[in-house]
Amino acid sequence: MSLEILDSEVDIVIAALQPNLTAFFEAWRPFFSRFHIIVVKDPDLAEELQIPAGFDLKLYTKSDMGILGTTSIDFSGHSCRYFGYLVSRKKYVISIDDNCLPAKDNGGLTVDAIAQHMSNLKTPATPFFFNTLYDPFRKGADFVRGYPFSLREGVECMLSCGLWLHNADYDPMTHVVKRSQHNTKYVDAVMTVPLGAMMPVSGINVAFNREVLGPVMFPALRLRKEGKHRWDTLEDVWNGLCAKVVCDRLGYGMKTGLPYVIRSDAEAGKALESLKEWEGVKVMDVVLSFFESLKLSSTAVTVEDCVKELTSIVKENLGPQNAIFAKAADAMEEWTNLWKAHGAQNA
């Protein structure tokens, strides 16, 4: 059931939160150069971007966001990358944060994160029964004894969540406690996230089938004092949880593991600034129990159906508990309208 993914079917979306992207693009040149790239400048960033020549690249700025008209969705900070998801016209999107560089594997070879994401998406996922050799479609692996033959065809993988070396994607409390600890463990594995299991998808290093999942790839949940650091945000985690329940309902899969990137820790010491006011801990306690008990109805047979139903449930069940959930539901509803007007292939 493996798919073919053409280079022409892929957009690389980069959220520009810093002005000088020269080192970033030069490091990624061997892997980015054959793809179309969308760069979305943080609307709060005043400085001009520095991007080296030689890339097939389209830059979007605050003025371009005016095509959306009046919208309640805040595309500032890390959320600006979602504007790239919206305006892309490719089947697949791969997004990597602008403070990440190519990693090296255990043999010292530089990792082509783009190729690995494409491999994850074009080979089937196996969410209905866990394979103890992880991804059976990787070279050198297969289904283990006892794995039902009726499930070995797998299902289409819709999202690939990569990982990070050096500066791991921690919340501010963990950053502060482990400020001198770096993630140096390169685990050479890919696995399907099982049916019904939730995971915190990180937008740092992610790829997905935009043609199918686009309507659920939204920046909805924003903390009250959200900043420009990853540990200040939960939009990607909320987005990933919504995407997971949609995939579970419609019989699609999601993978995590390879590829790795290296994250800079130049700003890791600033985590202490966010520590006292970070509300993410309490929010996630509520969010987890909500998604673990969530069941979408059998009448939801498309991604759009699922998003509509999910929005209604969030508004009814979570909205009264906390204003940020009510705003998240409003943003999800707004994204549906924006997708129909600007994101769909025929928009």
Short mmCIF file of C-alpha atoms in Angstrom, two decimals:
data_model
loop_
_atom_site.label_atom_id
_atom_site.label_comp_id
_atom_site.label_asym_id
_atom_site.label_seq_id
_atom_site.Cartn_x
_atom_site.Cartn_y
_atom_site.Cartn_z
CA MET A 1 0.00 0.00 0.00
CA SER A 2 3.04 2.29 -0.06
CA LEU A 3 2.39 5.59 -1.84
CA GLU A 4 4.59 7.61 -4.15
CA ILE A 5 5.21 11.20 -3.03
CA LEU A 6 6.59 13.52 -5.67
CA ASP A 7 8.81 16.46 -4.74
CA SER A 8 6.28 18.68 -6.52
CA GLU A 9 3.61 17.57 -4.03
CA VAL A 10 5.48 18.93 -1.00
CA ASP A 11 5.67 22.39 0.57
CA ILE A 12 8.19 23.11 3.31
CA VAL A 13 6.67 25.69 5.68
CA ILE A 14 8.98 27.75 7.88
CA ALA A 15 7.75 30.13 10.57
CA ALA A 16 10.26 33.01 10.77
CA LEU A 17 10.51 34.20 14.37
CA GLN A 18 14.04 35.58 14.00
CA PRO A 19 15.32 37.93 11.28
CA ASN A 20 18.56 36.25 10.26
CA LEU A 21 17.77 32.89 8.64
CA THR A 22 21.05 32.61 6.75
CA ALA A 23 22.64 29.88 8.89
CA PHE A 24 19.36 27.97 9.02
CA PHE A 25 18.87 27.86 5.25
CA GLU A 26 22.50 27.15 4.47
CA ALA A 27 22.47 24.16 6.84
CA TRP A 28 19.31 22.83 5.23
CA ARG A 29 20.25 23.68 1.62
CA PRO A 30 21.15 20.08 0.62
CA PHE A 31 17.69 18.92 1.73
CA PHE A 32 15.47 21.94 0.98
CA SER A 33 16.78 22.95 -2.44
CA ARG A 34 14.58 20.65 -4.55
CA PHE A 35 11.33 21.67 -2.83
CA HIS A 36 9.06 24.69 -2.84
CA ILE A 37 9.35 26.62 0.43
CA ILE A 38 6.86 28.90 2.17
CA VAL A 39 8.31 31.28 4.75
CA VAL A 40 5.81 33.07 6.99
CA LYS A 41 7.21 36.03 8.90
CA ASP A 42 5.90 36.52 12.43
CA PRO A 43 3.65 39.59 12.13
CA ASP A 44 5.20 40.93 15.36
CA LEU A 45 8.74 40.80 13.91
CA ALA A 46 9.84 44.28 12.79
CA GLU A 47 13.24 43.50 11.25
CA GLU A 48 13.70 42.52 7.62
CA LEU A 49 14.38 38.84 7.01
CA GLN A 50 17.79 37.71 5.80
CA ILE A 51 17.38 34.68 3.54
CA PRO A 52 20.14 33.45 1.19
CA ALA A 53 19.44 33.13 -2.52
CA GLY A 54 19.06 29.90 -4.43
CA PHE A 55 15.75 28.57 -3.06
CA ASP A 56 12.32 28.21 -4.67
CA LEU A 57 10.74 30.33 -1.97
CA LYS A 58 7.64 32.41 -1.34
CA LEU A 59 7.66 34.86 1.57
CA TYR A 60 4.46 35.87 3.33
CA THR A 61 4.29 38.82 5.73
CA LYS A 62 1.68 40.59 7.83
CA SER A 63 0.36 42.46 4.80
CA ASP A 64 -0.37 39.16 3.03
CA MET A 65 -2.50 38.05 5.96
CA GLY A 66 -4.89 40.85 5.06
CA ILE A 67 -6.43 38.59 2.40
CA LEU A 68 -8.21 36.80 5.24
CA GLY A 69 -10.16 39.91 6.22
CA THR A 70 -11.26 40.25 9.82
CA THR A 71 -10.42 37.10 11.72
CA SER A 72 -10.35 36.13 15.39
CA ILE A 73 -7.37 33.82 14.84
CA ASP A 74 -4.06 35.16 16.09
CA PHE A 75 -1.30 34.26 13.61
CA SER A 76 1.53 35.74 15.69
CA GLY A 77 4.48 33.81 17.13
CA HIS A 78 4.65 30.12 16.32
CA SER A 79 1.07 30.30 15.05
CA CYS A 80 2.20 32.16 11.93
CA ARG A 81 3.16 28.83 10.36
CA TYR A 82 -0.53 27.92 10.13
CA PHE A 83 -0.98 30.74 7.64
CA GLY A 84 1.51 28.80 5.52
CA TYR A 85 -0.61 25.68 5.89
CA LEU A 86 -3.60 27.71 4.73
CA VAL A 87 -2.06 29.22 1.59
CA SER A 88 -0.13 26.12 0.49
CA ARG A 89 -1.57 24.26 -2.47
CA LYS A 90 0.51 21.11 -2.09
CA LYS A 91 -0.72 17.71 -0.92
CA TYR A 92 1.90 17.45 1.83
CA VAL A 93 3.43 19.96 4.22
CA ILE A 94 6.65 19.60 6.22
CA SER A 95 7.39 22.20 8.90
CA ILE A 96 10.59 22.71 10.90
CA ASP A 97 11.25 25.49 13.43
CA ASP A 98 13.81 28.12 12.44
CA ASN A 99 16.08 27.30 15.42
CA CYS A 100 16.63 23.72 14.25
CA LEU A 101 19.49 22.26 12.20
CA PRO A 102 20.04 18.84 10.59
CA ALA A 103 20.97 16.12 13.09
CA LYS A 104 23.47 13.27 12.76
CA ASP A 105 22.54 9.65 13.25
CA ASN A 106 24.40 7.10 15.36
CA GLY A 107 26.82 6.49 12.49
CA GLY A 108 27.68 10.16 12.17
CA LEU A 109 25.75 10.67 8.93
CA THR A 110 23.68 13.83 8.49
CA VAL A 111 19.97 13.05 8.63
CA ASP A 112 17.74 14.04 5.73
CA ALA A 113 14.67 14.90 7.80
CA ILE A 114 12.60 15.71 4.71
CA ALA A 115 13.18 12.30 3.15
CA GLN A 116 12.39 10.53 6.45
CA HIS A 117 9.11 12.43 6.89
CA MET A 118 8.16 11.53 3.32
CA SER A 119 8.99 7.89 4.03
CA ASN A 120 6.81 7.94 7.15
CA LEU A 121 3.88 9.39 5.22
CA LYS A 122 4.11 7.17 2.15
CA THR A 123 4.30 3.87 4.06
CA PRO A 124 1.28 2.55 6.01
CA ALA A 125 0.63 3.09 9.70
CA THR A 126 -0.55 0.25 11.96
CA PRO A 127 -2.71 1.79 14.72
CA PHE A 128 -4.95 -1.20 15.46
CA PHE A 129 -2.34 -3.63 16.80
CA PHE A 130 1.08 -2.72 18.17
CA ASN A 131 4.10 -4.23 16.39
CA THR A 132 6.96 -4.81 18.84
CA LEU A 133 9.50 -4.24 16.06
CA TYR A 134 7.93 -0.78 15.68
CA ASP A 135 7.41 0.28 12.04
CA PRO A 136 7.24 -2.98 10.06
CA PHE A 137 7.66 -1.11 6.78
CA ARG A 138 11.17 0.14 7.56
CA LYS A 139 14.12 -1.62 5.95
CA GLY A 140 15.20 -4.60 8.08
CA ALA A 141 11.91 -4.83 10.00
CA ASP A 142 8.67 -6.75 9.52
CA PHE A 143 5.60 -7.90 11.40
CA VAL A 144 6.36 -10.12 14.37
CA ARG A 145 4.90 -13.56 15.02
CA GLY A 146 1.32 -13.26 16.22
CA TYR A 147 0.55 -10.06 14.33
CA PRO A 148 -2.82 -10.63 12.61
CA PHE A 149 -2.46 -11.00 8.85
CA SER A 150 -5.78 -9.23 8.39
CA LEU A 151 -4.20 -6.03 9.76
CA ARG A 152 -0.86 -6.18 7.97
CA GLU A 153 -1.92 -4.00 5.07
CA GLY A 154 -2.10 -1.06 7.49
CA VAL A 155 -3.79 2.29 6.87
CA GLU A 156 -2.66 5.57 5.37
CA CYS A 157 -0.37 7.63 7.59
CA MET A 158 -1.57 11.22 7.84
CA LEU A 159 0.94 12.80 10.22
CA SER A 160 4.62 12.29 11.08
CA CYS A 161 5.89 13.82 14.34
CA GLY A 162 9.69 14.00 14.42
CA LEU A 163 11.91 14.49 17.47
CA TRP A 164 14.86 16.63 18.61
CA LEU A 165 18.39 16.33 19.89
CA HIS A 166 20.21 18.77 22.18
CA ASN A 167 17.46 21.04 23.51
CA ALA A 168 14.42 18.82 24.07
CA ASP A 169 10.87 20.15 23.84
CA TYR A 170 10.18 20.58 27.55
CA ASP A 171 7.72 22.71 29.49
CA PRO A 172 9.24 25.65 31.45
CA MET A 173 9.36 23.75 34.76
CA THR A 174 11.37 20.91 33.27
CA HIS A 175 13.62 23.37 31.44
CA VAL A 176 14.44 25.08 34.73
CA VAL A 177 15.06 21.86 36.66
CA LYS A 178 17.13 20.31 33.86
CA ARG A 179 18.67 23.45 32.42
CA SER A 180 22.07 21.79 31.91
CA GLN A 181 20.69 18.50 30.56
CA HIS A 182 20.56 17.86 26.82
CA ASN A 183 18.90 15.10 24.87
CA THR A 184 21.74 13.14 23.26
CA LYS A 185 19.93 9.83 22.70
CA TYR A 186 19.28 9.12 19.02
CA VAL A 187 16.75 6.29 18.94
CA ASP A 188 16.68 4.76 15.47
CA ALA A 189 12.98 3.94 15.44
CA VAL A 190 9.61 4.95 14.04
CA MET A 191 6.34 3.77 15.51
CA THR A 192 2.63 4.18 14.91
CA VAL A 193 0.72 5.80 17.77
CA PRO A 194 -1.92 3.20 18.75
CA LEU A 195 -5.63 3.72 18.31
CA GLY A 196 -7.03 5.62 21.29
CA ALA A 197 -3.62 6.71 22.59
CA MET A 198 -3.01 10.45 22.92
CA MET A 199 0.35 12.15 22.42
CA PRO A 200 1.70 15.73 22.56
CA VAL A 201 2.43 16.47 18.90
CA SER A 202 5.22 19.03 18.61
CA GLY A 203 5.14 21.53 15.77
CA ILE A 204 8.93 21.83 15.89
CA ASN A 205 9.48 19.02 13.39
CA VAL A 206 6.28 17.75 11.79
CA ALA A 207 4.81 16.64 8.46
CA PHE A 208 1.26 15.86 7.40
CA ASN A 209 -1.11 15.20 4.53
CA ARG A 210 -2.50 18.68 4.01
CA GLU A 211 -5.03 17.54 1.43
CA VAL A 212 -6.78 15.38 4.05
CA LEU A 213 -5.87 16.83 7.46
CA GLY A 214 -5.78 20.52 6.50
CA PRO A 215 -9.19 21.34 8.05
CA VAL A 216 -7.97 20.14 11.47
CA MET A 217 -4.46 21.72 11.37
CA PHE A 218 -5.40 24.94 13.16
CA PRO A 219 -3.91 27.33 15.77
CA ALA A 220 -6.80 27.25 18.22
CA LEU A 221 -5.68 27.01 21.86
CA ARG A 222 -3.65 30.00 23.10
CA LEU A 223 -2.57 30.45 26.69
CA ARG A 224 -3.36 33.82 28.25
CA LYS A 225 0.24 35.00 28.30
CA GLU A 226 1.57 33.10 25.33
CA GLY A 227 5.07 34.12 24.29
CA LYS A 228 7.54 33.44 21.51
CA HIS A 229 9.15 30.35 23.03
CA ARG A 230 7.89 26.83 22.48
CA TRP A 231 7.40 26.30 26.21
CA ASP A 232 5.04 29.29 26.24
CA THR A 233 2.61 27.54 23.92
CA LEU A 234 0.20 24.65 23.63
CA GLU A 235 -1.31 25.38 20.20
CA ASP A 236 0.56 22.52 18.55
CA VAL A 237 -0.29 20.07 21.35
CA TRP A 238 -4.01 20.92 21.14
CA ASN A 239 -3.84 20.76 17.35
CA GLY A 240 -2.21 17.32 17.52
CA LEU A 241 -4.79 15.96 19.95
CA CYS A 242 -7.61 17.13 17.69
CA ALA A 243 -5.88 15.57 14.67
CA LYS A 244 -5.41 12.29 16.55
CA VAL A 245 -9.07 11.86 17.48
CA VAL A 246 -10.02 12.68 13.89
CA CYS A 247 -7.56 10.09 12.56
CA ASP A 248 -8.84 7.53 15.06
CA ARG A 249 -12.43 8.15 13.99
CA LEU A 250 -11.70 7.93 10.25
CA GLY A 251 -9.26 5.03 10.36
CA TYR A 252 -6.03 6.87 9.59
CA GLY A 253 -2.67 6.63 11.35
CA MET A 254 0.00 8.87 12.88
CA LYS A 255 3.67 8.07 13.43
CA THR A 256 6.37 9.42 15.74
CA GLY A 257 10.12 8.90 16.15
CA LEU A 258 12.50 9.61 13.27
CA PRO A 259 13.49 12.07 11.91
CA TYR A 260 15.50 14.00 14.48
CA VAL A 261 16.65 17.61 14.23
CA ILE A 262 19.04 19.53 16.49
CA ARG A 263 17.43 22.34 18.47
CA SER A 264 19.40 25.36 19.60
CA ASP A 265 19.32 26.15 23.32
CA ALA A 266 20.36 29.80 22.93
CA GLU A 267 17.21 30.93 24.74
CA ALA A 268 16.66 27.96 27.03
CA GLY A 269 17.83 29.94 30.05
CA LYS A 270 14.85 32.26 29.67
CA ALA A 271 12.43 29.51 30.67
CA LEU A 272 12.46 30.82 34.25
CA GLU A 273 10.68 33.97 33.03
CA SER A 274 7.66 31.87 32.03
CA LEU A 275 7.63 29.60 35.07
CA LYS A 276 5.49 31.59 37.51
CA GLU A 277 2.71 32.39 35.05
CA TRP A 278 2.57 29.23 32.94
CA GLU A 279 -0.93 27.83 33.10
CA GLY A 280 -0.26 24.87 30.82
CA VAL A 281 -0.03 22.33 33.66
CA LYS A 282 -3.60 22.88 34.84
CA VAL A 283 -4.86 23.19 31.28
CA MET A 284 -3.36 19.85 30.23
CA ASP A 285 -4.92 18.04 33.18
CA VAL A 286 -8.34 19.12 31.89
CA VAL A 287 -7.44 18.53 28.23
CA LEU A 288 -6.20 14.98 28.78
CA SER A 289 -9.34 13.74 30.52
CA PHE A 290 -11.46 15.42 27.86
CA PHE A 291 -9.74 13.78 24.90
CA GLU A 292 -9.44 10.38 26.59
CA SER A 293 -13.22 10.23 26.99
CA LEU A 294 -14.07 11.83 23.65
CA LYS A 295 -15.89 9.73 21.06
CA LEU A 296 -16.93 11.24 17.77
CA SER A 297 -20.20 9.96 16.34
CA SER A 298 -20.53 7.51 13.47
CA THR A 299 -22.16 10.25 11.41
CA ALA A 300 -18.82 12.11 11.22
CA VAL A 301 -17.44 10.60 8.02
CA THR A 302 -15.14 13.38 6.77
CA VAL A 303 -12.47 15.52 8.45
CA GLU A 304 -14.79 18.50 8.09
CA ASP A 305 -17.61 16.57 9.83
CA CYS A 306 -15.26 15.64 12.66
CA VAL A 307 -14.02 19.21 13.16
CA LYS A 308 -17.57 20.55 13.23
CA GLU A 309 -18.63 18.01 15.85
CA LEU A 310 -15.45 18.43 17.86
CA THR A 311 -15.87 22.21 17.90
CA SER A 312 -19.39 21.86 19.25
CA ILE A 313 -18.27 19.45 21.99
CA VAL A 314 -15.38 21.72 23.04
CA LYS A 315 -17.69 24.72 23.18
CA GLU A 316 -20.31 22.86 25.23
CA ASN A 317 -18.12 20.83 27.61
CA LEU A 318 -14.91 22.83 28.02
CA GLY A 319 -15.97 26.36 27.19
CA PRO A 320 -17.81 26.98 30.49
CA GLN A 321 -14.76 25.79 32.49
CA ASN A 322 -12.20 28.20 31.09
CA ALA A 323 -12.33 31.10 28.67
CA ILE A 324 -9.33 29.83 26.71
CA PHE A 325 -11.35 26.76 25.68
CA ALA A 326 -14.27 28.91 24.56
CA LYS A 327 -11.83 30.95 22.46
CA ALA A 328 -10.30 27.74 21.11
CA ALA A 329 -13.73 26.57 19.94
CA ASP A 330 -14.32 29.94 18.28
CA ALA A 331 -10.94 29.69 16.53
CA MET A 332 -11.72 26.16 15.34
CA GLU A 333 -15.00 27.37 13.88
CA GLU A 334 -13.24 30.33 12.27
CA TRP A 335 -10.57 28.04 10.79
CA THR A 336 -13.31 25.98 9.12
CA ASN A 337 -14.55 29.11 7.38
CA LEU A 338 -11.03 30.22 6.43
CA TRP A 339 -10.23 26.79 5.05
CA LYS A 340 -13.28 26.78 2.84
CA ALA A 341 -12.47 30.28 1.56
CA HIS A 342 -8.66 30.11 1.30
CA GLY A 343 -7.32 26.66 2.12
CA ALA A 344 -9.30 24.20 0.06
CA GLN A 345 -7.87 23.23 -3.32
CA ASN A 346 -10.72 24.95 -5.15
CA ALA A 347 -10.57 28.13 -3.01
#
